[in-house]
Short mmCIF file of C-alpha atoms in Angstrom, two decimals:
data_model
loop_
_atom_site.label_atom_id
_atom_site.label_comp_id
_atom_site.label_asym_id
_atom_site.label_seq_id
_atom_site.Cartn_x
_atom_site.Cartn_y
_atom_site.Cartn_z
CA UNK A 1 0.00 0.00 0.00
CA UNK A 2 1.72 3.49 -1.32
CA UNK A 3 0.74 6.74 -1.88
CA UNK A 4 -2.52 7.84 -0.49
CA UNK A 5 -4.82 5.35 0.81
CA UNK A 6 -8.02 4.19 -1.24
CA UNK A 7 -11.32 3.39 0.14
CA UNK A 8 -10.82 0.28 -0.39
CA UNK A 9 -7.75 -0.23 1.51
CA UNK A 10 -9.13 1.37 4.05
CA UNK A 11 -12.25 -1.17 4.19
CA UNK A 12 -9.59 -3.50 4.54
CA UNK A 13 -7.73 -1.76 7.27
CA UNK A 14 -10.76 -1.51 9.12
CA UNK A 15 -11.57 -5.02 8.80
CA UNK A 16 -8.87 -5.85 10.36
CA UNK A 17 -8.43 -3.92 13.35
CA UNK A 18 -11.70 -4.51 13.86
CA UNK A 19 -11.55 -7.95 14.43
CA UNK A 20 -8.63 -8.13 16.03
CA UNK A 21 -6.92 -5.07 16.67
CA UNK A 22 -3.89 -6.44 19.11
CA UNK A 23 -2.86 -8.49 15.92
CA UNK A 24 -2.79 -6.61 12.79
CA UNK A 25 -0.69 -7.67 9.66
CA UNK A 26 2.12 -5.99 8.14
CA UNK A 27 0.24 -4.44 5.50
CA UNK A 28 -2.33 -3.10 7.67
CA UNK A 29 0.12 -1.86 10.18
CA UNK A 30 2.29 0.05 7.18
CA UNK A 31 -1.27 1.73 6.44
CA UNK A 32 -1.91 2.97 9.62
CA UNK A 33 1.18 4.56 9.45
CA UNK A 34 0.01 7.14 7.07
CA UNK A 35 -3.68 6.70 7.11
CA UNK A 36 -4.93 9.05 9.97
CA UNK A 37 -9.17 8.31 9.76
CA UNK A 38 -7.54 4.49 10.14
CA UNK A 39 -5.61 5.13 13.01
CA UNK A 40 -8.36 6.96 15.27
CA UNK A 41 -9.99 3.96 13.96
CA UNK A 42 -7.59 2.09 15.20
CA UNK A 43 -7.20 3.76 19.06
CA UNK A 44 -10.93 3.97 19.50
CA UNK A 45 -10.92 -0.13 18.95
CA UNK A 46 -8.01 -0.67 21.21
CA UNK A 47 -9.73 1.64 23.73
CA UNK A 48 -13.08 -0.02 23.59
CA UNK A 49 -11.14 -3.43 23.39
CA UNK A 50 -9.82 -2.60 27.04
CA UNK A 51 -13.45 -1.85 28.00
CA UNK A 52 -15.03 -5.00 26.26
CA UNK A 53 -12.40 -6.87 28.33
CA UNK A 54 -13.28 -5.10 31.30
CA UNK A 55 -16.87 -5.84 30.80
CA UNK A 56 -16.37 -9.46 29.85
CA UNK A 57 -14.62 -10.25 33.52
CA UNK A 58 -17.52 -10.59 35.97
CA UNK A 59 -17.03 -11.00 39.38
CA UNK A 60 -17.33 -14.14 40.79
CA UNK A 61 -18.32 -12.68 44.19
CA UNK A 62 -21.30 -11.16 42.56
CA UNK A 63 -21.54 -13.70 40.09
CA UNK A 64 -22.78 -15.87 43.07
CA UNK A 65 -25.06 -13.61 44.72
CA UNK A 66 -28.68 -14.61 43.82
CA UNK A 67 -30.63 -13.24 41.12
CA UNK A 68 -32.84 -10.25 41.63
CA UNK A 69 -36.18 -11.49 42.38
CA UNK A 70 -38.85 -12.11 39.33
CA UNK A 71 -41.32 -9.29 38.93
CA UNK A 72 -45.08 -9.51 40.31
CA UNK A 73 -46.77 -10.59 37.76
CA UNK A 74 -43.75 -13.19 37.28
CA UNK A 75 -43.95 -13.98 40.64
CA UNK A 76 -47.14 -15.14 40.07
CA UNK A 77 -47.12 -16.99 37.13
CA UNK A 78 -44.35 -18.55 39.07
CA UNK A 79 -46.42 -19.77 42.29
CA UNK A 80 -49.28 -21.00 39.62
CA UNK A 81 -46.53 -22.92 37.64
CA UNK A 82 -45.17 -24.18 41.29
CA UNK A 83 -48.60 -25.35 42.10
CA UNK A 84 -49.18 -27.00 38.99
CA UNK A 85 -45.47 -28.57 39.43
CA UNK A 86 -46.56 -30.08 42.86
CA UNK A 87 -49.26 -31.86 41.40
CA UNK A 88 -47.83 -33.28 38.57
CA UNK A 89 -44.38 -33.80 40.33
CA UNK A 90 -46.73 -36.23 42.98
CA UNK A 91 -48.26 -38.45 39.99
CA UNK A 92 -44.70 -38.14 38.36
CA UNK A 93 -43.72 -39.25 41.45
CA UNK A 94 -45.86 -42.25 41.60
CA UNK A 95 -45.40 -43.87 38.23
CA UNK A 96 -40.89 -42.98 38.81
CA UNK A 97 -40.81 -46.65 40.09
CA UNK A 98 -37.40 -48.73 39.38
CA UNK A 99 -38.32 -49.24 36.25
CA UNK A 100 -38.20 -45.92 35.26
CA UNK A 101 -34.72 -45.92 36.81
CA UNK A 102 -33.78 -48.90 35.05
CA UNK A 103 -34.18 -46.77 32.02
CA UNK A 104 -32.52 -44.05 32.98
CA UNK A 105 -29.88 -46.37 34.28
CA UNK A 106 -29.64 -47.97 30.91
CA UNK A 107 -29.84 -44.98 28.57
CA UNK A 108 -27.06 -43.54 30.20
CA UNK A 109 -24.89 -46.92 29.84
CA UNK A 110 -25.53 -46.62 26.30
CA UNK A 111 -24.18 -43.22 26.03
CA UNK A 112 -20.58 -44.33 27.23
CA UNK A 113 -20.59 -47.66 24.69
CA UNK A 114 -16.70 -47.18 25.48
CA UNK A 115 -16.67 -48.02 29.01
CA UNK A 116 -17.14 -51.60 28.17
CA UNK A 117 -14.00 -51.82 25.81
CA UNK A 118 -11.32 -50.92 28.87
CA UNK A 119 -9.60 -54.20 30.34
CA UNK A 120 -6.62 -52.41 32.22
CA UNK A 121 -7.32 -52.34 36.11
CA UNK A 122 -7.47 -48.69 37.19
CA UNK A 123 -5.07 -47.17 39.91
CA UNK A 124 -6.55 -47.15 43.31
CA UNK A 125 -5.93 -43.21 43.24
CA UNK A 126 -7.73 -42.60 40.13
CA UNK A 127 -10.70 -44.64 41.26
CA UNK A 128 -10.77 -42.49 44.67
CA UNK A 129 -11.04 -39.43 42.64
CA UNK A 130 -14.14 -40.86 41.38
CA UNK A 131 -15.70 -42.02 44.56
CA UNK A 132 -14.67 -38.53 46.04
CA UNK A 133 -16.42 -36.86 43.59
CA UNK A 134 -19.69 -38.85 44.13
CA UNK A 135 -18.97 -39.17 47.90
CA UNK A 136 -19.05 -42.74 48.12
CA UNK A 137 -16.28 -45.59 49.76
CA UNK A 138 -16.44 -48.48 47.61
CA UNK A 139 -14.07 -51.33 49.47
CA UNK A 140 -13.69 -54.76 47.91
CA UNK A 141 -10.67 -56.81 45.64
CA UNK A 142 -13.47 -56.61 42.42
CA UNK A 143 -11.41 -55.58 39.82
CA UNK A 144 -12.23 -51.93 38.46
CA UNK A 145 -11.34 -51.19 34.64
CA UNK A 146 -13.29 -48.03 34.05
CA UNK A 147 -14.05 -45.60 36.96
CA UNK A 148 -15.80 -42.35 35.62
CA UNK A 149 -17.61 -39.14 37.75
CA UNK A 150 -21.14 -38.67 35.82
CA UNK A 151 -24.07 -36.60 36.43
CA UNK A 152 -27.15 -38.47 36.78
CA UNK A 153 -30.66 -36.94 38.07
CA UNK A 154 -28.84 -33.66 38.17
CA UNK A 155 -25.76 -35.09 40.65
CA UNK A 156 -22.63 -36.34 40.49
CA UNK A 157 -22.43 -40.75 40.67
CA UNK A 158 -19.43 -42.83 40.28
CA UNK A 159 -19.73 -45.10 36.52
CA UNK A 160 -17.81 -48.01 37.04
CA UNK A 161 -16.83 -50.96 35.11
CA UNK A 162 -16.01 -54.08 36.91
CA UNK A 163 -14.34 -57.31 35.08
CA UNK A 164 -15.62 -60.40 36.12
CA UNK A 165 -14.85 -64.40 35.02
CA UNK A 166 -18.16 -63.32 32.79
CA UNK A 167 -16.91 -60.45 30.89
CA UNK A 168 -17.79 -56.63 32.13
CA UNK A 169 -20.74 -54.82 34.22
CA UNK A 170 -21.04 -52.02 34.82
CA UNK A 171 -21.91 -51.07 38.43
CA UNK A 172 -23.50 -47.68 38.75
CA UNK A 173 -23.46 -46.13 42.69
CA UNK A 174 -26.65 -44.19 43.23
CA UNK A 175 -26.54 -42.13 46.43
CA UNK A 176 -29.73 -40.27 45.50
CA UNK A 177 -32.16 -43.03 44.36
CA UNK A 178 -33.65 -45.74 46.73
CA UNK A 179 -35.77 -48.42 45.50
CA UNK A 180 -37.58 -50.61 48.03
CA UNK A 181 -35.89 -53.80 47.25
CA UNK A 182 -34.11 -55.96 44.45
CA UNK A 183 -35.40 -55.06 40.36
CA UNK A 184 -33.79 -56.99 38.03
CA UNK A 185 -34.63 -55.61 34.36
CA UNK A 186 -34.32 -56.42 30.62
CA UNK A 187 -33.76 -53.87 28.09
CA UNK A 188 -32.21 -53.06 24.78
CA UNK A 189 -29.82 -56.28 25.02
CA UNK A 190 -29.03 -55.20 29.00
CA UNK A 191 -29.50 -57.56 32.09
CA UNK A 192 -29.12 -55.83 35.27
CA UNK A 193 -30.22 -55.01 38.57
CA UNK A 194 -31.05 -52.79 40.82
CA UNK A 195 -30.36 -52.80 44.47
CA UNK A 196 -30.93 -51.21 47.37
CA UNK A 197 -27.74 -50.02 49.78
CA UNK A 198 -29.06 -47.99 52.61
CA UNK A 199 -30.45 -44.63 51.17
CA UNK A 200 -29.49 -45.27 47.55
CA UNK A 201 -28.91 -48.09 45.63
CA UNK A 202 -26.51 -49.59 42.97
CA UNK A 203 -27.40 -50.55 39.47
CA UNK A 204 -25.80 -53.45 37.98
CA UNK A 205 -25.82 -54.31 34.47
CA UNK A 206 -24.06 -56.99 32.11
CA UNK A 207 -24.82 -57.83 28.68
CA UNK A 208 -26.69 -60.89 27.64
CA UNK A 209 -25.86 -62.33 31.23
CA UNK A 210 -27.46 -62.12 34.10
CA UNK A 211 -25.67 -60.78 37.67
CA UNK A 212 -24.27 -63.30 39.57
CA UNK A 213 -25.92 -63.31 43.06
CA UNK A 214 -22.59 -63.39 44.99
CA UNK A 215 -21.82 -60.21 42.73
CA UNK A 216 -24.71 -58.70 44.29
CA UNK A 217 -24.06 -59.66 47.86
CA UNK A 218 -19.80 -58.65 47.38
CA UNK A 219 -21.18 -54.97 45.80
CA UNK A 220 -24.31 -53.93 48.64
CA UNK A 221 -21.41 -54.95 51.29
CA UNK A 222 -18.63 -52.83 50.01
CA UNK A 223 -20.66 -49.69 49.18
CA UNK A 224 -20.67 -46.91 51.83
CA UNK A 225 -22.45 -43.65 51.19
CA UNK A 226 -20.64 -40.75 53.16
CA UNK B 1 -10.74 -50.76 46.13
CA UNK B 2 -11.35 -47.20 47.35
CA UNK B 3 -7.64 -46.89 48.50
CA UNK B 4 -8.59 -44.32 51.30
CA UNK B 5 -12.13 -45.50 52.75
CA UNK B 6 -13.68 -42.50 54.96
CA UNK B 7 -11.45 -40.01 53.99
CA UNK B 8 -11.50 -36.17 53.14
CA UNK B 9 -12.28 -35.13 49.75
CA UNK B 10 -9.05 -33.69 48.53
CA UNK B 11 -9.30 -35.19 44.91
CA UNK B 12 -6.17 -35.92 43.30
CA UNK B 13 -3.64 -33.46 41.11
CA UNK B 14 -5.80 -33.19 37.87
CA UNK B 15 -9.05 -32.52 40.10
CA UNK B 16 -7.49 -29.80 41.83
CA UNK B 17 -6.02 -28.22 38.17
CA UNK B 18 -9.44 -28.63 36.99
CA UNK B 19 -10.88 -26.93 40.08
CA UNK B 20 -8.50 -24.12 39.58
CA UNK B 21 -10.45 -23.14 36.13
CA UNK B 22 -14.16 -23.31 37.10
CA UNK B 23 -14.01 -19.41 37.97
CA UNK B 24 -13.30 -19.07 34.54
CA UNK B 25 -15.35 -21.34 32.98
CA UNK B 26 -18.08 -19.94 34.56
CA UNK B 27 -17.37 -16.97 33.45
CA UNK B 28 -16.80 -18.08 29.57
CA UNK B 29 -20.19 -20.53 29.85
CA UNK B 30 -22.28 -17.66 31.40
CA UNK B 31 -21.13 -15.08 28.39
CA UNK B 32 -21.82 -18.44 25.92
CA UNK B 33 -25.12 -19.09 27.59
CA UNK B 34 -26.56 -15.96 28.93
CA UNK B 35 -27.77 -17.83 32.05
CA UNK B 36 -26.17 -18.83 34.85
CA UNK B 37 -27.67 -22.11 35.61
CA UNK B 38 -27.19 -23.39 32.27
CA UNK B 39 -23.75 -22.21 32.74
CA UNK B 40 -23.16 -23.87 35.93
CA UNK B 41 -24.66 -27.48 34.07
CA UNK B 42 -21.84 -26.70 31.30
CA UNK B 43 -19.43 -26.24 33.95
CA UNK B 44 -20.25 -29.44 36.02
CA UNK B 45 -20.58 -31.46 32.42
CA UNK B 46 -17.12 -29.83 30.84
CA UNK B 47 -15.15 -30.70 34.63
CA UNK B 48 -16.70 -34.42 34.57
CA UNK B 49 -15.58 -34.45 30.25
CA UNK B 50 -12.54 -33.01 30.89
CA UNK B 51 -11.27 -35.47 33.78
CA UNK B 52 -12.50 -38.23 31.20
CA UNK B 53 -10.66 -36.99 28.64
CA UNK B 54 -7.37 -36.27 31.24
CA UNK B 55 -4.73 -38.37 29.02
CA UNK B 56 -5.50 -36.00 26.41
CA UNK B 57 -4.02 -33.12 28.10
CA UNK B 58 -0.04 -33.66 27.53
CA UNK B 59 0.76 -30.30 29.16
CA UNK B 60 -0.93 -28.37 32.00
CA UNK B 61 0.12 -25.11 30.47
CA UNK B 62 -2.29 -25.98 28.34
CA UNK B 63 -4.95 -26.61 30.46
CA UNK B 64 -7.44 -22.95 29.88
CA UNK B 65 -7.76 -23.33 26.39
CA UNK B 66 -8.64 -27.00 26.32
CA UNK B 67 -10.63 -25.99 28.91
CA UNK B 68 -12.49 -23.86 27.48
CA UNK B 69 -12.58 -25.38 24.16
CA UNK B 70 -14.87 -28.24 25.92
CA UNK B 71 -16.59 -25.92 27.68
CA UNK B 72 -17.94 -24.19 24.39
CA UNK B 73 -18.96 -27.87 22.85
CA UNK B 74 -20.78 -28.79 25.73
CA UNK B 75 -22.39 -25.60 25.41
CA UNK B 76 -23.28 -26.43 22.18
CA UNK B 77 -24.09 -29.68 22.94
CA UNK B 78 -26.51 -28.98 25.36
CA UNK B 79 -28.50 -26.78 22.96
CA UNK B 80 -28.52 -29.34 20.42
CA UNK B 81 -29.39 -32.62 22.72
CA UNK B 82 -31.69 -30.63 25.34
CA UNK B 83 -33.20 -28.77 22.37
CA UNK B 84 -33.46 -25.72 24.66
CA UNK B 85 -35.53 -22.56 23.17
CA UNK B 86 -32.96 -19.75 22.10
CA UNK B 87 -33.76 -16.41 24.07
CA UNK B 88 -35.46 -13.62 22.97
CA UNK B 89 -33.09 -10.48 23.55
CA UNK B 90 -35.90 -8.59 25.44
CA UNK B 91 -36.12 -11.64 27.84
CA UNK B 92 -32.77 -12.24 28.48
CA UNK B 93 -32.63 -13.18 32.02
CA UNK B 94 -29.20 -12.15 32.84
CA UNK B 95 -30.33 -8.86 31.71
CA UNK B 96 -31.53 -8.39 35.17
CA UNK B 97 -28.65 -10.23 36.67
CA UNK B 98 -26.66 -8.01 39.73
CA UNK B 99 -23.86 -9.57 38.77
CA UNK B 100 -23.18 -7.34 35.45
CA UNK B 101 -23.65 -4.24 37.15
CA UNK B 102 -20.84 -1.99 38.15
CA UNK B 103 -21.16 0.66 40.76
CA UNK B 104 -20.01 3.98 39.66
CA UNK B 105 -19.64 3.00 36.03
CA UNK B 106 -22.49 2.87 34.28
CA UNK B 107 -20.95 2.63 30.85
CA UNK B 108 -20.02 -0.53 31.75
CA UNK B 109 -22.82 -2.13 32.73
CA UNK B 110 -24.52 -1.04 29.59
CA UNK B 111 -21.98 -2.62 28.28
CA UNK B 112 -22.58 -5.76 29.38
CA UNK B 113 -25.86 -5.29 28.55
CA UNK B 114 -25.14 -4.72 24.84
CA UNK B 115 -22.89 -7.80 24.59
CA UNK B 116 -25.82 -10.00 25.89
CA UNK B 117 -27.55 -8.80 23.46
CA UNK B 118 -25.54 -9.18 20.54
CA UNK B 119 -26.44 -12.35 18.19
CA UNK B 120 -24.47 -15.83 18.97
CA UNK B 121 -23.04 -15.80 15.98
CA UNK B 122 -20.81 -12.47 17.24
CA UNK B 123 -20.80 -13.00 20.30
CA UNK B 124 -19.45 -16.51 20.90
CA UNK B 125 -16.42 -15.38 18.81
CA UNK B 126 -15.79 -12.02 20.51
CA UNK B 127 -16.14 -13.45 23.52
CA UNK B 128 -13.35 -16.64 22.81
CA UNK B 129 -10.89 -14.04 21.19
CA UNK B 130 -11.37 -11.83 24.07
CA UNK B 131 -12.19 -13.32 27.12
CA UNK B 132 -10.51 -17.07 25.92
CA UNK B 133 -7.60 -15.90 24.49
CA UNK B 134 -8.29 -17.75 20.97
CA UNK B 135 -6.63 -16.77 17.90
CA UNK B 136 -8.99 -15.93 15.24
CA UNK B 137 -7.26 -18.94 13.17
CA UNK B 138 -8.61 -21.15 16.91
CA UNK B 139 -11.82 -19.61 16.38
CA UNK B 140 -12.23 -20.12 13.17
CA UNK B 141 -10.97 -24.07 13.13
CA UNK B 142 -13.35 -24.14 16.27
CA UNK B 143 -16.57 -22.77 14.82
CA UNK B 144 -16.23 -24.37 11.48
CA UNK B 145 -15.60 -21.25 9.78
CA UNK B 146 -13.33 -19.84 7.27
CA UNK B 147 -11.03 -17.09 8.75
CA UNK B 148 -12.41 -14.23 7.15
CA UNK B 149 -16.04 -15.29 8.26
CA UNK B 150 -14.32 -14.84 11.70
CA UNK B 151 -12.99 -11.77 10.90
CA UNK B 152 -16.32 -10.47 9.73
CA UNK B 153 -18.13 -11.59 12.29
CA UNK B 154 -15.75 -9.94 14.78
CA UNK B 155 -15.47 -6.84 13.10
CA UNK B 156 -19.52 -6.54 13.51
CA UNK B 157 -19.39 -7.26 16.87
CA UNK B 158 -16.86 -5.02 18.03
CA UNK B 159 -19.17 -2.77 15.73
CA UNK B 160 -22.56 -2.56 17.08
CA UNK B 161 -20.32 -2.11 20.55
CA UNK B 162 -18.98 1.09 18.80
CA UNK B 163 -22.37 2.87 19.67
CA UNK B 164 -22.41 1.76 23.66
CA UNK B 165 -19.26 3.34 23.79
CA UNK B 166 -20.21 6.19 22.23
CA UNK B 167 -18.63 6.12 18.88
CA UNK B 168 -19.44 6.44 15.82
CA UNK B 169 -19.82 2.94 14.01
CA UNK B 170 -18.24 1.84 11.06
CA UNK B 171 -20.01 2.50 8.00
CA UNK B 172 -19.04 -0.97 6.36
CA UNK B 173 -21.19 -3.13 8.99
CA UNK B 174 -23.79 -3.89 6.52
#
């Protein structure tokens, strides 16, 4: 770019420092150099960069502080919905038996079709980062291959993978869901289980196989919500 | 098999590295999302990808960008799996959120306003390049885009901002 600057070279200029004015070409930069519209162009960016920046770095402290509350006619449209919510949430309630859980339990086992392929035993300090995470003690000599932290209902479970004399299950530690005694389910090419350990329960699943009982026993044992 | 039955959660080395960046993911998701519980889910799901995915990170140096870079697909992903409505920009939540206003400066906080308000497609960039520290090049390998669609989109971004700051927009934003 010589002698005085077109329009066009200007569009380009201003393209440019628009986008990213901290990293500007050579070609650019030789412009601004004799191009003065382009260079106010160019310290107005940087200036409003340093704001943008500014802007875009909340503060966590206030971050965290609740949200102001909704307005009136929110508020009520809010109690109505809550209302509604209650009595839905209690028939929901009623028909979120184990088998519903089974589903959930099995829908999320599909989504991690990996987990079944791992055959290495894990460390025992990579499987208590897991359990931490979920807040769960897990003592036994079962062989763990695959120790993941998911979310599941909204909170964080340990996904494991045992590896049995029968191939793989998967052995999923539920601190937040209780079912009233042993399920064992069928679904999508998935045999499992679901039992209860004190406030939660553990899901259990292998495929085409069904869970040894002395699996079950070894796993209710060795759980320990904390 | 739980090596230390009963005791404190400490989490190991990559937990506490990962812990160290949730201020910022926060940050990054709630800019992304416009809503700070659906930033907090993309938080909690990018953490639990990320320590999945641990053996891909060679080099803790580069831990923010891969970070992030998670963070922004899980953003996406959540849109596309949870099929969740896109907001109207008169009923953006966070409009209303304490959190983006700044005593004594109002310019700012109208700032923040206008950047909620500006379309995903400018925002999510501007907010990478400046807040995430992406290269347009990043961006654009990122977003799927060819470098001058970055460059375009930034430029319109940092555009429509022009006004909020009180200057005079470029006349090429068409």
């Amino acid at each position: 770019m010589s002698g005085a600057p077109t329009p066009d070279e200007c569009r380009h200029v201003r393209l440019h420092v628009g986008a990213d004015p901290h990293s500007l070409p050579a070609d650019v930069q030789a412009h601004l150099a004799t191009c003065d519209a382009c260079r106010r162009f160019r310290d107005e960016t940087l200036m409003l960069d340093q704001r943008v920046r500014a802007a875009l770095e909340l503060q966590l402290a206030q971050f965290r502080t609740p949200a102001k509350s909704a307005p009136r006619s929110r508020r009520f449209a809010l109690a109505a919905s809550i209302l509604l919510g209650v009595f839905m949430a209690g028939g929901v309630w009623l028909l979120r038996t184990p088998p519903a859980l089974a589903g959930e339990v099995v829908e999320h086992v599909l989504e991690e079709p990996d987990s079944w392929d791992a055959r290495t035993p894990m460390s025992p300090a990579d499987i208590g980062q897991v359990l931490d995470m979920a807040g769960v003690d897990f003592v036994g000599d079962v062989p763990v291959v695959y120790a993941a932290p998911c979310m599941f209902r909204g909170r964080h479970i340990a996904h494991l993978v045992i590896l049995g004399p029968e191939g793989p299950k998967t052995v999923m530690l539920l601190p937040h869901a209780s079912v009233d005694g042993r399920r064992a389910f069928s679904e999508h090419g998935l045999r499992g289980v679901l039992l209860p350990a004190g406030t939660g329960s553990i899901a259990v699943l292998a495929r085409g196989a069904d869970v040894p009982a002395d699996l079950e026993k070894a796993l209710v044992s060795a759980v320990r919500w904390r | 098999m739980n090596p230390r039955p009963g005791a404190a959660s400490e989490g190991g080395p990559i937990t506490r590295l990962l812990e160290t960046f949730r201020p910022d993911l926060l940050r990054f998701a709630f800019w992304l999302a416009r809503d700070r519980a659906i930033a907090e889910d993309v938080v909690q799901e990018t953490l639990i990808r990320a320590w999945k995915s641990k053996d891909e990170l060679k080099d803790p140096a580069a831990a923010r960008p891969w970070l992030l870079t998670i963070a922004r697909r899980e953003h996406a992903r959540l849109y596309e799996r949870k099929r969740l409505p896109t907001v109207d920009v008169e009923s953006i939540e966070a409009l209303g959120d304490p959190a983006l206003a700044v005593d004594g400066d109002a310019g700012l906080t109208d700032l923040r306003g206008a950047i909620l308000k500006l379309p995903a497609e400018y925002r999510e960039p501007l907010v990478m390049q400046v807040l995430g520290g992406f290269s347009t090049t990043e961006i654009a390998q990122e977003l799927g885009l060819t470098q001058a669609a970055v460059l375009t989109r930034l430029f319109r971004a940092r555009n429509r901002l022009r006004t909020i700051y009180g200057l005079t927009p470029d006349e090429e934003d068409t």
